[in-house]
């Protein structure tokens, strides 16, 4: 919210970034452990203009206090909860505990620790680091109004066939050949906005938003690959991106919009020839040069008509 200050519009916020916290929960018998590692970023919109104009810090919530609040609230969570739930919990805390704070923006990136299996049996307290990261952002207002976004970063997907690229603009700068047979690889960054408009409207089912995160991720992956026996043809990264977005909105009624960023990570066909010996290596859809620089960059969003995205 902008304020008029000495003839100017003035907006400000402050917060604490990269607050790293690990939380372990234990089953009732104490045998099985559950854990998360979160990187928390907090930004508060508050009435503390006096600190800027009068050297009066009496309305400032110290950023060190924000950091300590993360650890205290993590300790107070005696039951497992999702990154989304923790972000909302922190947002509610800052907007209710401090009169001058009217909006809290809490972003969390969850590191992908996964339970390991030994001899085919899930380990009770052993974990390994996975790949893609779970992200969330909760914007909580003092009134209880909520904007909740979840997402995934670093979701690497690749298929060795059922992909092509034809019919694009050709001019004097074009060297790329058309093909109906290529590898398709990308590293998906996706985010989706939930339609919940208040903290109280979120389903109270335990770990519901964790379950939704896994289900949305599965919908994205399934749309990318298609059926396991035959797959699905991709005419372009753009076409596949749209099918992935439509799969999410078609399956989850409580999601109002989805945004996808999908770089085209290239696997270039290798052909090596020699003047003396002719063809040394001839490409036959089997030998590639993997490279991610430079790469194509494709992104788009899809939202329902009534979405506020």
PDB file of C-alpha atoms in Angstrom:
ATOM      1  CA  UNK A   1       0.000   0.000   0.000  1.00  0.00           C
ATOM      2  CA  UNK A   2       1.538   3.249  -1.171  1.00  0.00           C
ATOM      3  CA  UNK A   3       1.670   6.280   1.115  1.00  0.00           C
ATOM      4  CA  UNK A   4       2.171   9.874   0.117  1.00  0.00           C
ATOM      5  CA  UNK A   5       5.482  11.130   1.452  1.00  0.00           C
ATOM      6  CA  UNK A   6       6.805  14.611   0.800  1.00  0.00           C
ATOM      7  CA  UNK A   7       5.009  14.762  -2.534  1.00  0.00           C
ATOM      8  CA  UNK A   8       6.002  11.240  -3.605  1.00  0.00           C
ATOM      9  CA  UNK A   9       4.365   7.814  -3.518  1.00  0.00           C
ATOM     10  CA  UNK A  10       6.279   5.680  -1.038  1.00  0.00           C
ATOM     11  CA  UNK A  11       6.091   1.888  -0.615  1.00  0.00           C
ATOM     12  CA  UNK A  12       8.185  -0.198   1.740  1.00  0.00           C
ATOM     13  CA  UNK A  13       8.521  -3.657   3.197  1.00  0.00           C
ATOM     14  CA  UNK A  14      11.143  -5.511   5.174  1.00  0.00           C
ATOM     15  CA  UNK A  15      11.819  -9.089   6.095  1.00  0.00           C
ATOM     16  CA  UNK A  16      14.257 -11.917   6.619  1.00  0.00           C
ATOM     17  CA  UNK A  17      15.576 -14.118   3.827  1.00  0.00           C
ATOM     18  CA  UNK A  18      17.106 -17.595   3.709  1.00  0.00           C
ATOM     19  CA  UNK A  19      16.036 -18.740   7.163  1.00  0.00           C
ATOM     20  CA  UNK A  20      16.929 -22.414   7.033  1.00  0.00           C
ATOM     21  CA  UNK A  21      15.130 -24.757   9.373  1.00  0.00           C
ATOM     22  CA  UNK A  22      15.043 -28.546   9.701  1.00  0.00           C
ATOM     23  CA  UNK A  23      12.186 -30.199  11.580  1.00  0.00           C
ATOM     24  CA  UNK A  24      11.972 -33.842  12.681  1.00  0.00           C
ATOM     25  CA  UNK A  25       8.796 -35.532  13.869  1.00  0.00           C
ATOM     26  CA  UNK A  26       8.612 -38.978  15.416  1.00  0.00           C
ATOM     27  CA  UNK A  27       5.822 -41.525  15.345  1.00  0.00           C
ATOM     28  CA  UNK A  28       3.997 -42.195  18.594  1.00  0.00           C
ATOM     29  CA  UNK A  29       6.169 -45.239  19.300  1.00  0.00           C
ATOM     30  CA  UNK A  30       9.285 -43.184  18.523  1.00  0.00           C
ATOM     31  CA  UNK A  31      10.525 -45.589  15.856  1.00  0.00           C
ATOM     32  CA  UNK A  32       9.755 -43.875  12.542  1.00  0.00           C
ATOM     33  CA  UNK A  33      11.099 -40.394  11.900  1.00  0.00           C
ATOM     34  CA  UNK A  34       9.773 -37.805   9.429  1.00  0.00           C
ATOM     35  CA  UNK A  35      11.737 -34.740   8.433  1.00  0.00           C
ATOM     36  CA  UNK A  36      11.720 -31.607   6.284  1.00  0.00           C
ATOM     37  CA  UNK A  37      14.270 -28.922   5.468  1.00  0.00           C
ATOM     38  CA  UNK A  38      12.807 -25.543   4.595  1.00  0.00           C
ATOM     39  CA  UNK A  39      14.356 -22.317   3.325  1.00  0.00           C
ATOM     40  CA  UNK A  40      12.003 -19.592   4.544  1.00  0.00           C
ATOM     41  CA  UNK A  41      11.735 -16.023   3.233  1.00  0.00           C
ATOM     42  CA  UNK A  42       9.534 -13.509   5.058  1.00  0.00           C
ATOM     43  CA  UNK A  43       8.431 -10.060   3.917  1.00  0.00           C
ATOM     44  CA  UNK A  44       6.193  -7.843   6.047  1.00  0.00           C
ATOM     45  CA  UNK A  45       4.095  -4.923   4.857  1.00  0.00           C
ATOM     46  CA  UNK A  46       3.606  -2.746   7.922  1.00  0.00           C
ATOM     47  CA  UNK A  47       3.051   0.752   9.201  1.00  0.00           C
ATOM     48  CA  UNK A  48       6.615   1.692  10.086  1.00  0.00           C
ATOM     49  CA  UNK A  49       7.149   4.809   7.977  1.00  0.00           C
ATOM     50  CA  UNK A  50       8.436   6.630  11.068  1.00  0.00           C
ATOM     51  CA  UNK A  51      11.638   4.584  10.842  1.00  0.00           C
ATOM     52  CA  UNK A  52      12.325   6.112   7.437  1.00  0.00           C
ATOM     53  CA  UNK A  53      11.350   9.713   8.121  1.00  0.00           C
ATOM     54  CA  UNK A  54      11.907  10.293  11.847  1.00  0.00           C
ATOM     55  CA  UNK A  55      14.575   7.772  12.887  1.00  0.00           C
ATOM     56  CA  UNK A  56      11.890   6.150  15.040  1.00  0.00           C
ATOM     57  CA  UNK A  57      12.189   2.354  15.055  1.00  0.00           C
ATOM     58  CA  UNK A  58       9.398   1.707  17.555  1.00  0.00           C
ATOM     59  CA  UNK A  59       7.113   0.125  14.919  1.00  0.00           C
ATOM     60  CA  UNK A  60       9.721  -2.154  13.339  1.00  0.00           C
ATOM     61  CA  UNK A  61       9.599  -5.919  13.801  1.00  0.00           C
ATOM     62  CA  UNK A  62      13.319  -6.747  13.833  1.00  0.00           C
ATOM     63  CA  UNK A  63      14.363  -9.195  11.148  1.00  0.00           C
ATOM     64  CA  UNK A  64      16.197 -11.210  13.797  1.00  0.00           C
ATOM     65  CA  UNK A  65      12.860 -11.557  15.579  1.00  0.00           C
ATOM     66  CA  UNK A  66      11.358 -12.904  12.356  1.00  0.00           C
ATOM     67  CA  UNK A  67      14.135 -15.494  12.168  1.00  0.00           C
ATOM     68  CA  UNK A  68      13.570 -16.598  15.755  1.00  0.00           C
ATOM     69  CA  UNK A  69       9.825 -16.786  15.124  1.00  0.00           C
ATOM     70  CA  UNK A  70      10.422 -19.375  12.395  1.00  0.00           C
ATOM     71  CA  UNK A  71      12.220 -21.685  14.835  1.00  0.00           C
ATOM     72  CA  UNK A  72       9.700 -21.165  17.631  1.00  0.00           C
ATOM     73  CA  UNK A  73       6.736 -21.864  15.350  1.00  0.00           C
ATOM     74  CA  UNK A  74       8.469 -24.924  13.914  1.00  0.00           C
ATOM     75  CA  UNK A  75       8.940 -26.220  17.461  1.00  0.00           C
ATOM     76  CA  UNK A  76       5.283 -25.553  18.285  1.00  0.00           C
ATOM     77  CA  UNK A  77       4.142 -27.710  15.333  1.00  0.00           C
ATOM     78  CA  UNK A  78       3.860 -31.017  17.162  1.00  0.00           C
ATOM     79  CA  UNK A  79       2.268 -32.728  14.132  1.00  0.00           C
ATOM     80  CA  UNK A  80       3.623 -33.017  10.598  1.00  0.00           C
ATOM     81  CA  UNK A  81       2.519 -30.254   8.270  1.00  0.00           C
ATOM     82  CA  UNK A  82       3.139 -29.153   4.696  1.00  0.00           C
ATOM     83  CA  UNK A  83       5.270 -26.229   3.554  1.00  0.00           C
ATOM     84  CA  UNK A  84       2.030 -24.489   2.553  1.00  0.00           C
ATOM     85  CA  UNK A  85       0.546 -24.930   6.026  1.00  0.00           C
ATOM     86  CA  UNK A  86       3.712 -23.649   7.686  1.00  0.00           C
ATOM     87  CA  UNK A  87       3.800 -20.599   5.404  1.00  0.00           C
ATOM     88  CA  UNK A  88       0.178 -19.805   6.274  1.00  0.00           C
ATOM     89  CA  UNK A  89       0.864 -20.364   9.976  1.00  0.00           C
ATOM     90  CA  UNK A  90       3.740 -17.867   9.884  1.00  0.00           C
ATOM     91  CA  UNK A  91       1.668 -15.372   7.926  1.00  0.00           C
ATOM     92  CA  UNK A  92      -1.167 -15.601  10.456  1.00  0.00           C
ATOM     93  CA  UNK A  93       1.318 -15.156  13.299  1.00  0.00           C
ATOM     94  CA  UNK A  94       2.897 -11.973  11.960  1.00  0.00           C
ATOM     95  CA  UNK A  95      -0.401 -10.346  10.963  1.00  0.00           C
ATOM     96  CA  UNK A  96      -2.174 -11.169  14.237  1.00  0.00           C
ATOM     97  CA  UNK A  97       0.639 -10.751  16.772  1.00  0.00           C
ATOM     98  CA  UNK A  98       1.862  -7.353  15.522  1.00  0.00           C
ATOM     99  CA  UNK A  99      -0.813  -4.613  15.199  1.00  0.00           C
ATOM    100  CA  UNK A 100       1.203  -2.610  12.674  1.00  0.00           C
ATOM    101  CA  UNK A 101       1.662  -5.548  10.237  1.00  0.00           C
ATOM    102  CA  UNK A 102      -1.191  -5.712   7.719  1.00  0.00           C
ATOM    103  CA  UNK A 103       0.229  -8.251   5.220  1.00  0.00           C
ATOM    104  CA  UNK A 104       2.798 -11.025   5.450  1.00  0.00           C
ATOM    105  CA  UNK A 105       4.361 -12.698   2.424  1.00  0.00           C
ATOM    106  CA  UNK A 106       5.999 -16.025   3.242  1.00  0.00           C
ATOM    107  CA  UNK A 107       7.894 -18.016   0.627  1.00  0.00           C
ATOM    108  CA  UNK A 108       9.280 -21.482   1.341  1.00  0.00           C
ATOM    109  CA  UNK A 109      11.478 -23.792  -0.705  1.00  0.00           C
ATOM    110  CA  UNK A 110      11.537 -27.361   0.572  1.00  0.00           C
ATOM    111  CA  UNK A 111      14.679 -29.381  -0.021  1.00  0.00           C
ATOM    112  CA  UNK A 112      13.813 -32.793  -1.487  1.00  0.00           C
ATOM    113  CA  UNK A 113      14.832 -35.219   1.242  1.00  0.00           C
ATOM    114  CA  UNK A 114      13.376 -38.674   0.513  1.00  0.00           C
ATOM    115  CA  UNK A 115      13.178 -41.763   2.701  1.00  0.00           C
ATOM    116  CA  UNK A 116      15.608 -44.456   1.566  1.00  0.00           C
ATOM    117  CA  UNK A 117      14.967 -48.179   1.335  1.00  0.00           C
ATOM    118  CA  UNK A 118      17.444 -50.835   2.415  1.00  0.00           C
ATOM    119  CA  UNK A 119      16.928 -54.382   1.153  1.00  0.00           C
ATOM    120  CA  UNK A 120      13.555 -53.295  -0.161  1.00  0.00           C
ATOM    121  CA  UNK A 121      12.377 -51.974   3.213  1.00  0.00           C
ATOM    122  CA  UNK A 122      11.795 -48.273   3.982  1.00  0.00           C
ATOM    123  CA  UNK A 123      14.343 -47.088   6.509  1.00  0.00           C
ATOM    124  CA  UNK A 124      12.954 -45.708   9.763  1.00  0.00           C
ATOM    125  CA  UNK A 125      15.283 -42.699   9.960  1.00  0.00           C
ATOM    126  CA  UNK A 126      17.386 -42.679   6.773  1.00  0.00           C
ATOM    127  CA  UNK A 127      16.962 -40.119   3.984  1.00  0.00           C
ATOM    128  CA  UNK A 128      18.642 -39.203   0.689  1.00  0.00           C
ATOM    129  CA  UNK A 129      18.529 -35.977  -1.284  1.00  0.00           C
ATOM    130  CA  UNK A 130      16.261 -36.071  -4.340  1.00  0.00           C
ATOM    131  CA  UNK A 131      16.088 -33.650  -7.249  1.00  0.00           C
ATOM    132  CA  UNK A 132      13.121 -31.305  -7.709  1.00  0.00           C
ATOM    133  CA  UNK A 133      12.141 -28.821  -5.010  1.00  0.00           C
ATOM    134  CA  UNK A 134       8.703 -28.071  -3.579  1.00  0.00           C
ATOM    135  CA  UNK A 135       7.927 -24.335  -3.430  1.00  0.00           C
ATOM    136  CA  UNK A 136       5.122 -22.267  -1.955  1.00  0.00           C
ATOM    137  CA  UNK A 137       4.122 -18.663  -1.344  1.00  0.00           C
ATOM    138  CA  UNK A 138       1.417 -17.545   1.073  1.00  0.00           C
ATOM    139  CA  UNK A 139       0.248 -13.928   1.133  1.00  0.00           C
ATOM    140  CA  UNK A 140      -1.765 -13.475   4.315  1.00  0.00           C
ATOM    141  CA  UNK A 141      -3.637 -10.299   5.208  1.00  0.00           C
ATOM    142  CA  UNK A 142      -4.735  -9.278   8.681  1.00  0.00           C
ATOM    143  CA  UNK A 143      -8.355  -9.787   7.607  1.00  0.00           C
ATOM    144  CA  UNK A 144      -7.647 -13.451   6.830  1.00  0.00           C
ATOM    145  CA  UNK A 145      -7.671 -12.948   3.051  1.00  0.00           C
ATOM    146  CA  UNK A 146      -5.247 -15.425   1.470  1.00  0.00           C
ATOM    147  CA  UNK A 147      -3.387 -15.937  -1.807  1.00  0.00           C
ATOM    148  CA  UNK A 148      -1.728 -19.355  -1.920  1.00  0.00           C
ATOM    149  CA  UNK A 149       0.616 -20.593  -4.622  1.00  0.00           C
ATOM    150  CA  UNK A 150       2.504 -23.886  -4.776  1.00  0.00           C
ATOM    151  CA  UNK A 151       5.043 -25.137  -7.262  1.00  0.00           C
ATOM    152  CA  UNK A 152       7.941 -27.313  -8.253  1.00  0.00           C
ATOM    153  CA  UNK A 153      11.428 -26.348  -9.403  1.00  0.00           C
ATOM    154  CA  UNK A 154      14.023 -28.484 -11.179  1.00  0.00           C
ATOM    155  CA  UNK A 155      11.695 -31.233 -12.414  1.00  0.00           C
ATOM    156  CA  UNK A 156      13.914 -32.818 -15.087  1.00  0.00           C
ATOM    157  CA  UNK A 157      12.039 -34.806 -17.746  1.00  0.00           C
ATOM    158  CA  UNK A 158      13.293 -36.534 -20.893  1.00  0.00           C
ATOM    159  CA  UNK A 159      11.910 -38.854 -23.536  1.00  0.00           C
ATOM    160  CA  UNK A 160      14.029 -40.408 -26.276  1.00  0.00           C
ATOM    161  CA  UNK A 161      11.375 -40.409 -29.027  1.00  0.00           C
ATOM    162  CA  UNK A 162       7.840 -39.259 -29.867  1.00  0.00           C
ATOM    163  CA  UNK A 163       8.965 -35.684 -30.395  1.00  0.00           C
ATOM    164  CA  UNK A 164       9.475 -33.488 -33.432  1.00  0.00           C
ATOM    165  CA  UNK A 165       9.571 -29.907 -34.671  1.00  0.00           C
ATOM    166  CA  UNK A 166       8.313 -28.987 -38.154  1.00  0.00           C
ATOM    167  CA  UNK A 167       6.690 -26.169 -40.093  1.00  0.00           C
ATOM    168  CA  UNK A 168       8.380 -23.271 -38.299  1.00  0.00           C
ATOM    169  CA  UNK A 169       9.410 -20.025 -40.033  1.00  0.00           C
ATOM    170  CA  UNK A 170      12.343 -20.474 -42.389  1.00  0.00           C
ATOM    171  CA  UNK A 171      14.413 -17.535 -43.594  1.00  0.00           C
ATOM    172  CA  UNK A 172      18.039 -16.667 -44.353  1.00  0.00           C
ATOM    173  CA  UNK A 173      18.938 -17.042 -40.667  1.00  0.00           C
ATOM    174  CA  UNK A 174      17.452 -20.520 -40.291  1.00  0.00           C
ATOM    175  CA  UNK A 175      19.831 -23.495 -40.116  1.00  0.00           C
ATOM    176  CA  UNK A 176      17.747 -25.887 -37.999  1.00  0.00           C
ATOM    177  CA  UNK A 177      16.439 -28.868 -40.000  1.00  0.00           C
ATOM    178  CA  UNK A 178      12.867 -30.044 -39.569  1.00  0.00           C
ATOM    179  CA  UNK A 179      12.368 -33.400 -37.878  1.00  0.00           C
ATOM    180  CA  UNK A 180       9.697 -35.791 -36.643  1.00  0.00           C
ATOM    181  CA  UNK A 181      12.196 -37.736 -34.572  1.00  0.00           C
ATOM    182  CA  UNK A 182      14.189 -36.149 -31.752  1.00  0.00           C
ATOM    183  CA  UNK A 183      14.799 -36.356 -28.040  1.00  0.00           C
ATOM    184  CA  UNK A 184      12.811 -34.006 -25.827  1.00  0.00           C
ATOM    185  CA  UNK A 185      14.322 -32.878 -22.533  1.00  0.00           C
ATOM    186  CA  UNK A 186      13.420 -30.059 -20.177  1.00  0.00           C
ATOM    187  CA  UNK A 187      13.680 -28.877 -16.581  1.00  0.00           C
ATOM    188  CA  UNK A 188      10.193 -27.824 -15.553  1.00  0.00           C
ATOM    189  CA  UNK A 189       9.504 -24.904 -13.253  1.00  0.00           C
ATOM    190  CA  UNK A 190       5.799 -24.863 -12.451  1.00  0.00           C
ATOM    191  CA  UNK A 191       3.589 -22.867 -10.105  1.00  0.00           C
ATOM    192  CA  UNK A 192      -0.135 -23.082  -9.509  1.00  0.00           C
ATOM    193  CA  UNK A 193      -2.513 -20.733  -7.701  1.00  0.00           C
ATOM    194  CA  UNK A 194      -5.151 -22.201  -5.441  1.00  0.00           C
ATOM    195  CA  UNK A 195      -8.643 -20.711  -5.523  1.00  0.00           C
ATOM    196  CA  UNK A 196      -8.907 -20.421  -1.724  1.00  0.00           C
ATOM    197  CA  UNK A 197      -9.601 -16.809  -0.775  1.00  0.00           C
ATOM    198  CA  UNK A 198      -9.257 -17.092   2.996  1.00  0.00           C
ATOM    199  CA  UNK A 199      -7.272 -19.075   5.534  1.00  0.00           C
ATOM    200  CA  UNK A 200     -10.464 -20.701   6.822  1.00  0.00           C
ATOM    201  CA  UNK A 201     -11.462 -22.071   3.393  1.00  0.00           C
ATOM    202  CA  UNK A 202      -8.556 -24.529   3.117  1.00  0.00           C
ATOM    203  CA  UNK A 203      -9.538 -28.197   3.684  1.00  0.00           C
ATOM    204  CA  UNK A 204      -8.626 -29.299   7.197  1.00  0.00           C
ATOM    205  CA  UNK A 205      -7.515 -32.792   6.122  1.00  0.00           C
ATOM    206  CA  UNK A 206      -4.034 -33.576   7.473  1.00  0.00           C
ATOM    207  CA  UNK A 207      -1.280 -32.975   4.907  1.00  0.00           C
ATOM    208  CA  UNK A 208      -3.907 -32.273   2.227  1.00  0.00           C
ATOM    209  CA  UNK A 209      -1.683 -29.750   0.429  1.00  0.00           C
ATOM    210  CA  UNK A 210       1.277 -32.143   0.460  1.00  0.00           C
ATOM    211  CA  UNK A 211      -0.977 -34.690  -1.237  1.00  0.00           C
ATOM    212  CA  UNK A 212      -2.102 -32.079  -3.752  1.00  0.00           C
ATOM    213  CA  UNK A 213       1.517 -31.197  -4.531  1.00  0.00           C
ATOM    214  CA  UNK A 214       2.323 -34.833  -5.330  1.00  0.00           C
ATOM    215  CA  UNK A 215      -0.851 -35.229  -7.397  1.00  0.00           C
ATOM    216  CA  UNK A 216      -0.220 -32.087  -9.452  1.00  0.00           C
ATOM    217  CA  UNK A 217       3.368 -33.152 -10.087  1.00  0.00           C
ATOM    218  CA  UNK A 218       2.120 -36.550 -11.270  1.00  0.00           C
ATOM    219  CA  UNK A 219      -0.402 -34.898 -13.601  1.00  0.00           C
ATOM    220  CA  UNK A 220       2.381 -32.816 -15.159  1.00  0.00           C
ATOM    221  CA  UNK A 221       4.623 -35.836 -15.623  1.00  0.00           C
ATOM    222  CA  UNK A 222       1.870 -38.053 -17.030  1.00  0.00           C
ATOM    223  CA  UNK A 223       0.891 -35.406 -19.589  1.00  0.00           C
ATOM    224  CA  UNK A 224       4.515 -34.999 -20.684  1.00  0.00           C
ATOM    225  CA  UNK A 225       5.130 -38.702 -21.291  1.00  0.00           C
ATOM    226  CA  UNK A 226       1.720 -40.098 -22.235  1.00  0.00           C
ATOM    227  CA  UNK A 227       0.741 -43.797 -21.795  1.00  0.00           C
ATOM    228  CA  UNK A 228       3.677 -46.075 -20.869  1.00  0.00           C
ATOM    229  CA  UNK A 229       3.255 -48.428 -23.841  1.00  0.00           C
ATOM    230  CA  UNK A 230       3.139 -45.880 -26.666  1.00  0.00           C
ATOM    231  CA  UNK A 231       3.728 -42.411 -25.177  1.00  0.00           C
ATOM    232  CA  UNK A 232       2.287 -39.284 -26.790  1.00  0.00           C
ATOM    233  CA  UNK A 233       3.692 -37.307 -29.706  1.00  0.00           C
ATOM    234  CA  UNK A 234       5.001 -33.809 -29.023  1.00  0.00           C
ATOM    235  CA  UNK A 235       4.849 -31.431 -31.988  1.00  0.00           C
ATOM    236  CA  UNK A 236       6.737 -28.783 -29.976  1.00  0.00           C
ATOM    237  CA  UNK A 237       7.616 -27.844 -26.424  1.00  0.00           C
ATOM    238  CA  UNK A 238       4.816 -25.284 -26.695  1.00  0.00           C
ATOM    239  CA  UNK A 239       2.239 -27.956 -27.491  1.00  0.00           C
ATOM    240  CA  UNK A 240       3.395 -30.209 -24.674  1.00  0.00           C
ATOM    241  CA  UNK A 241       3.426 -27.302 -22.203  1.00  0.00           C
ATOM    242  CA  UNK A 242      -0.215 -26.502 -22.956  1.00  0.00           C
ATOM    243  CA  UNK A 243      -1.274 -30.142 -22.576  1.00  0.00           C
ATOM    244  CA  UNK A 244       0.453 -30.258 -19.186  1.00  0.00           C
ATOM    245  CA  UNK A 245      -1.267 -27.067 -18.020  1.00  0.00           C
ATOM    246  CA  UNK A 246      -4.670 -28.284 -19.230  1.00  0.00           C
ATOM    247  CA  UNK A 247      -4.150 -31.591 -17.400  1.00  0.00           C
ATOM    248  CA  UNK A 248      -3.714 -29.718 -14.108  1.00  0.00           C
ATOM    249  CA  UNK A 249      -6.742 -27.452 -14.494  1.00  0.00           C
ATOM    250  CA  UNK A 250      -8.841 -30.320 -15.807  1.00  0.00           C
ATOM    251  CA  UNK A 251      -8.126 -32.500 -12.795  1.00  0.00           C
ATOM    252  CA  UNK A 252      -7.988 -30.094  -9.849  1.00  0.00           C
ATOM    253  CA  UNK A 253     -11.009 -27.860  -9.333  1.00  0.00           C
ATOM    254  CA  UNK A 254      -9.370 -25.942  -6.470  1.00  0.00           C
ATOM    255  CA  UNK A 255      -6.554 -24.692  -8.730  1.00  0.00           C
ATOM    256  CA  UNK A 256      -7.392 -21.502 -10.645  1.00  0.00           C
ATOM    257  CA  UNK A 257      -4.237 -21.010 -12.712  1.00  0.00           C
ATOM    258  CA  UNK A 258      -0.968 -22.679 -13.604  1.00  0.00           C
ATOM    259  CA  UNK A 259       2.277 -21.264 -14.963  1.00  0.00           C
ATOM    260  CA  UNK A 260       4.980 -23.338 -16.639  1.00  0.00           C
ATOM    261  CA  UNK A 261       8.535 -22.561 -17.713  1.00  0.00           C
ATOM    262  CA  UNK A 262      10.142 -25.287 -19.832  1.00  0.00           C
ATOM    263  CA  UNK A 263      13.578 -24.725 -21.365  1.00  0.00           C
ATOM    264  CA  UNK A 264      14.298 -26.937 -24.361  1.00  0.00           C
ATOM    265  CA  UNK A 265      17.464 -28.750 -23.252  1.00  0.00           C
ATOM    266  CA  UNK A 266      19.072 -29.966 -26.439  1.00  0.00           C
ATOM    267  CA  UNK A 267      20.485 -33.358 -27.349  1.00  0.00           C
ATOM    268  CA  UNK A 268      22.163 -32.670 -30.687  1.00  0.00           C
ATOM    269  CA  UNK A 269      22.582 -35.528 -33.204  1.00  0.00           C
ATOM    270  CA  UNK A 270      26.250 -36.415 -33.690  1.00  0.00           C
ATOM    271  CA  UNK A 271      27.680 -36.978 -37.186  1.00  0.00           C
ATOM    272  CA  UNK A 272      31.453 -37.141 -37.671  1.00  0.00           C
ATOM    273  CA  UNK A 273      33.040 -37.535 -41.090  1.00  0.00           C
ATOM    274  CA  UNK A 274      36.604 -37.616 -42.415  1.00  0.00           C
ATOM    275  CA  UNK A 275      37.930 -36.693 -45.855  1.00  0.00           C
ATOM    276  CA  UNK A 276      40.077 -39.798 -45.824  1.00  0.00           C
ATOM    277  CA  UNK A 277      37.706 -42.368 -44.321  1.00  0.00           C
ATOM    278  CA  UNK A 278      34.242 -40.994 -45.124  1.00  0.00           C
ATOM    279  CA  UNK A 279      31.739 -41.386 -42.318  1.00  0.00           C
ATOM    280  CA  UNK A 280      33.262 -42.337 -38.954  1.00  0.00           C
ATOM    281  CA  UNK A 281      30.114 -41.888 -36.874  1.00  0.00           C
ATOM    282  CA  UNK A 282      26.735 -41.689 -38.611  1.00  0.00           C
ATOM    283  CA  UNK A 283      23.770 -40.572 -36.558  1.00  0.00           C
ATOM    284  CA  UNK A 284      20.883 -43.011 -36.435  1.00  0.00           C
ATOM    285  CA  UNK A 285      18.797 -41.691 -33.512  1.00  0.00           C
ATOM    286  CA  UNK A 286      21.291 -43.158 -31.083  1.00  0.00           C
ATOM    287  CA  UNK A 287      24.313 -40.861 -30.528  1.00  0.00           C
ATOM    288  CA  UNK A 288      23.833 -37.319 -29.184  1.00  0.00           C
ATOM    289  CA  UNK A 289      25.755 -34.386 -27.785  1.00  0.00           C
ATOM    290  CA  UNK A 290      23.929 -33.202 -24.615  1.00  0.00           C
ATOM    291  CA  UNK A 291      24.092 -29.446 -24.113  1.00  0.00           C
ATOM    292  CA  UNK A 292      22.130 -26.905 -22.080  1.00  0.00           C
ATOM    293  CA  UNK A 293      23.799 -23.729 -23.393  1.00  0.00           C
ATOM    294  CA  UNK A 294      22.268 -22.103 -25.275  1.00  0.00           C
ATOM    295  CA  UNK A 295      18.777 -23.525 -24.888  1.00  0.00           C
ATOM    296  CA  UNK A 296      15.305 -22.592 -25.986  1.00  0.00           C
ATOM    297  CA  UNK A 297      13.135 -20.876 -23.361  1.00  0.00           C
ATOM    298  CA  UNK A 298       9.386 -21.501 -23.451  1.00  0.00           C
ATOM    299  CA  UNK A 299       6.909 -20.348 -20.808  1.00  0.00           C
ATOM    300  CA  UNK A 300       3.188 -19.715 -20.579  1.00  0.00           C
ATOM    301  CA  UNK A 301       0.322 -19.558 -18.106  1.00  0.00           C
ATOM    302  CA  UNK A 302      -3.211 -20.914 -18.251  1.00  0.00           C
ATOM    303  CA  UNK A 303      -5.986 -19.706 -15.992  1.00  0.00           C
ATOM    304  CA  UNK A 304      -9.707 -20.015 -15.590  1.00  0.00           C
ATOM    305  CA  UNK A 305     -11.729 -16.985 -16.741  1.00  0.00           C
ATOM    306  CA  UNK A 306     -12.540 -15.976 -13.180  1.00  0.00           C
ATOM    307  CA  UNK A 307      -8.971 -16.385 -11.915  1.00  0.00           C
ATOM    308  CA  UNK A 308      -7.241 -13.356 -10.385  1.00  0.00           C
ATOM    309  CA  UNK A 309      -3.801 -14.487 -11.574  1.00  0.00           C
TER     310      UNK A 309
END
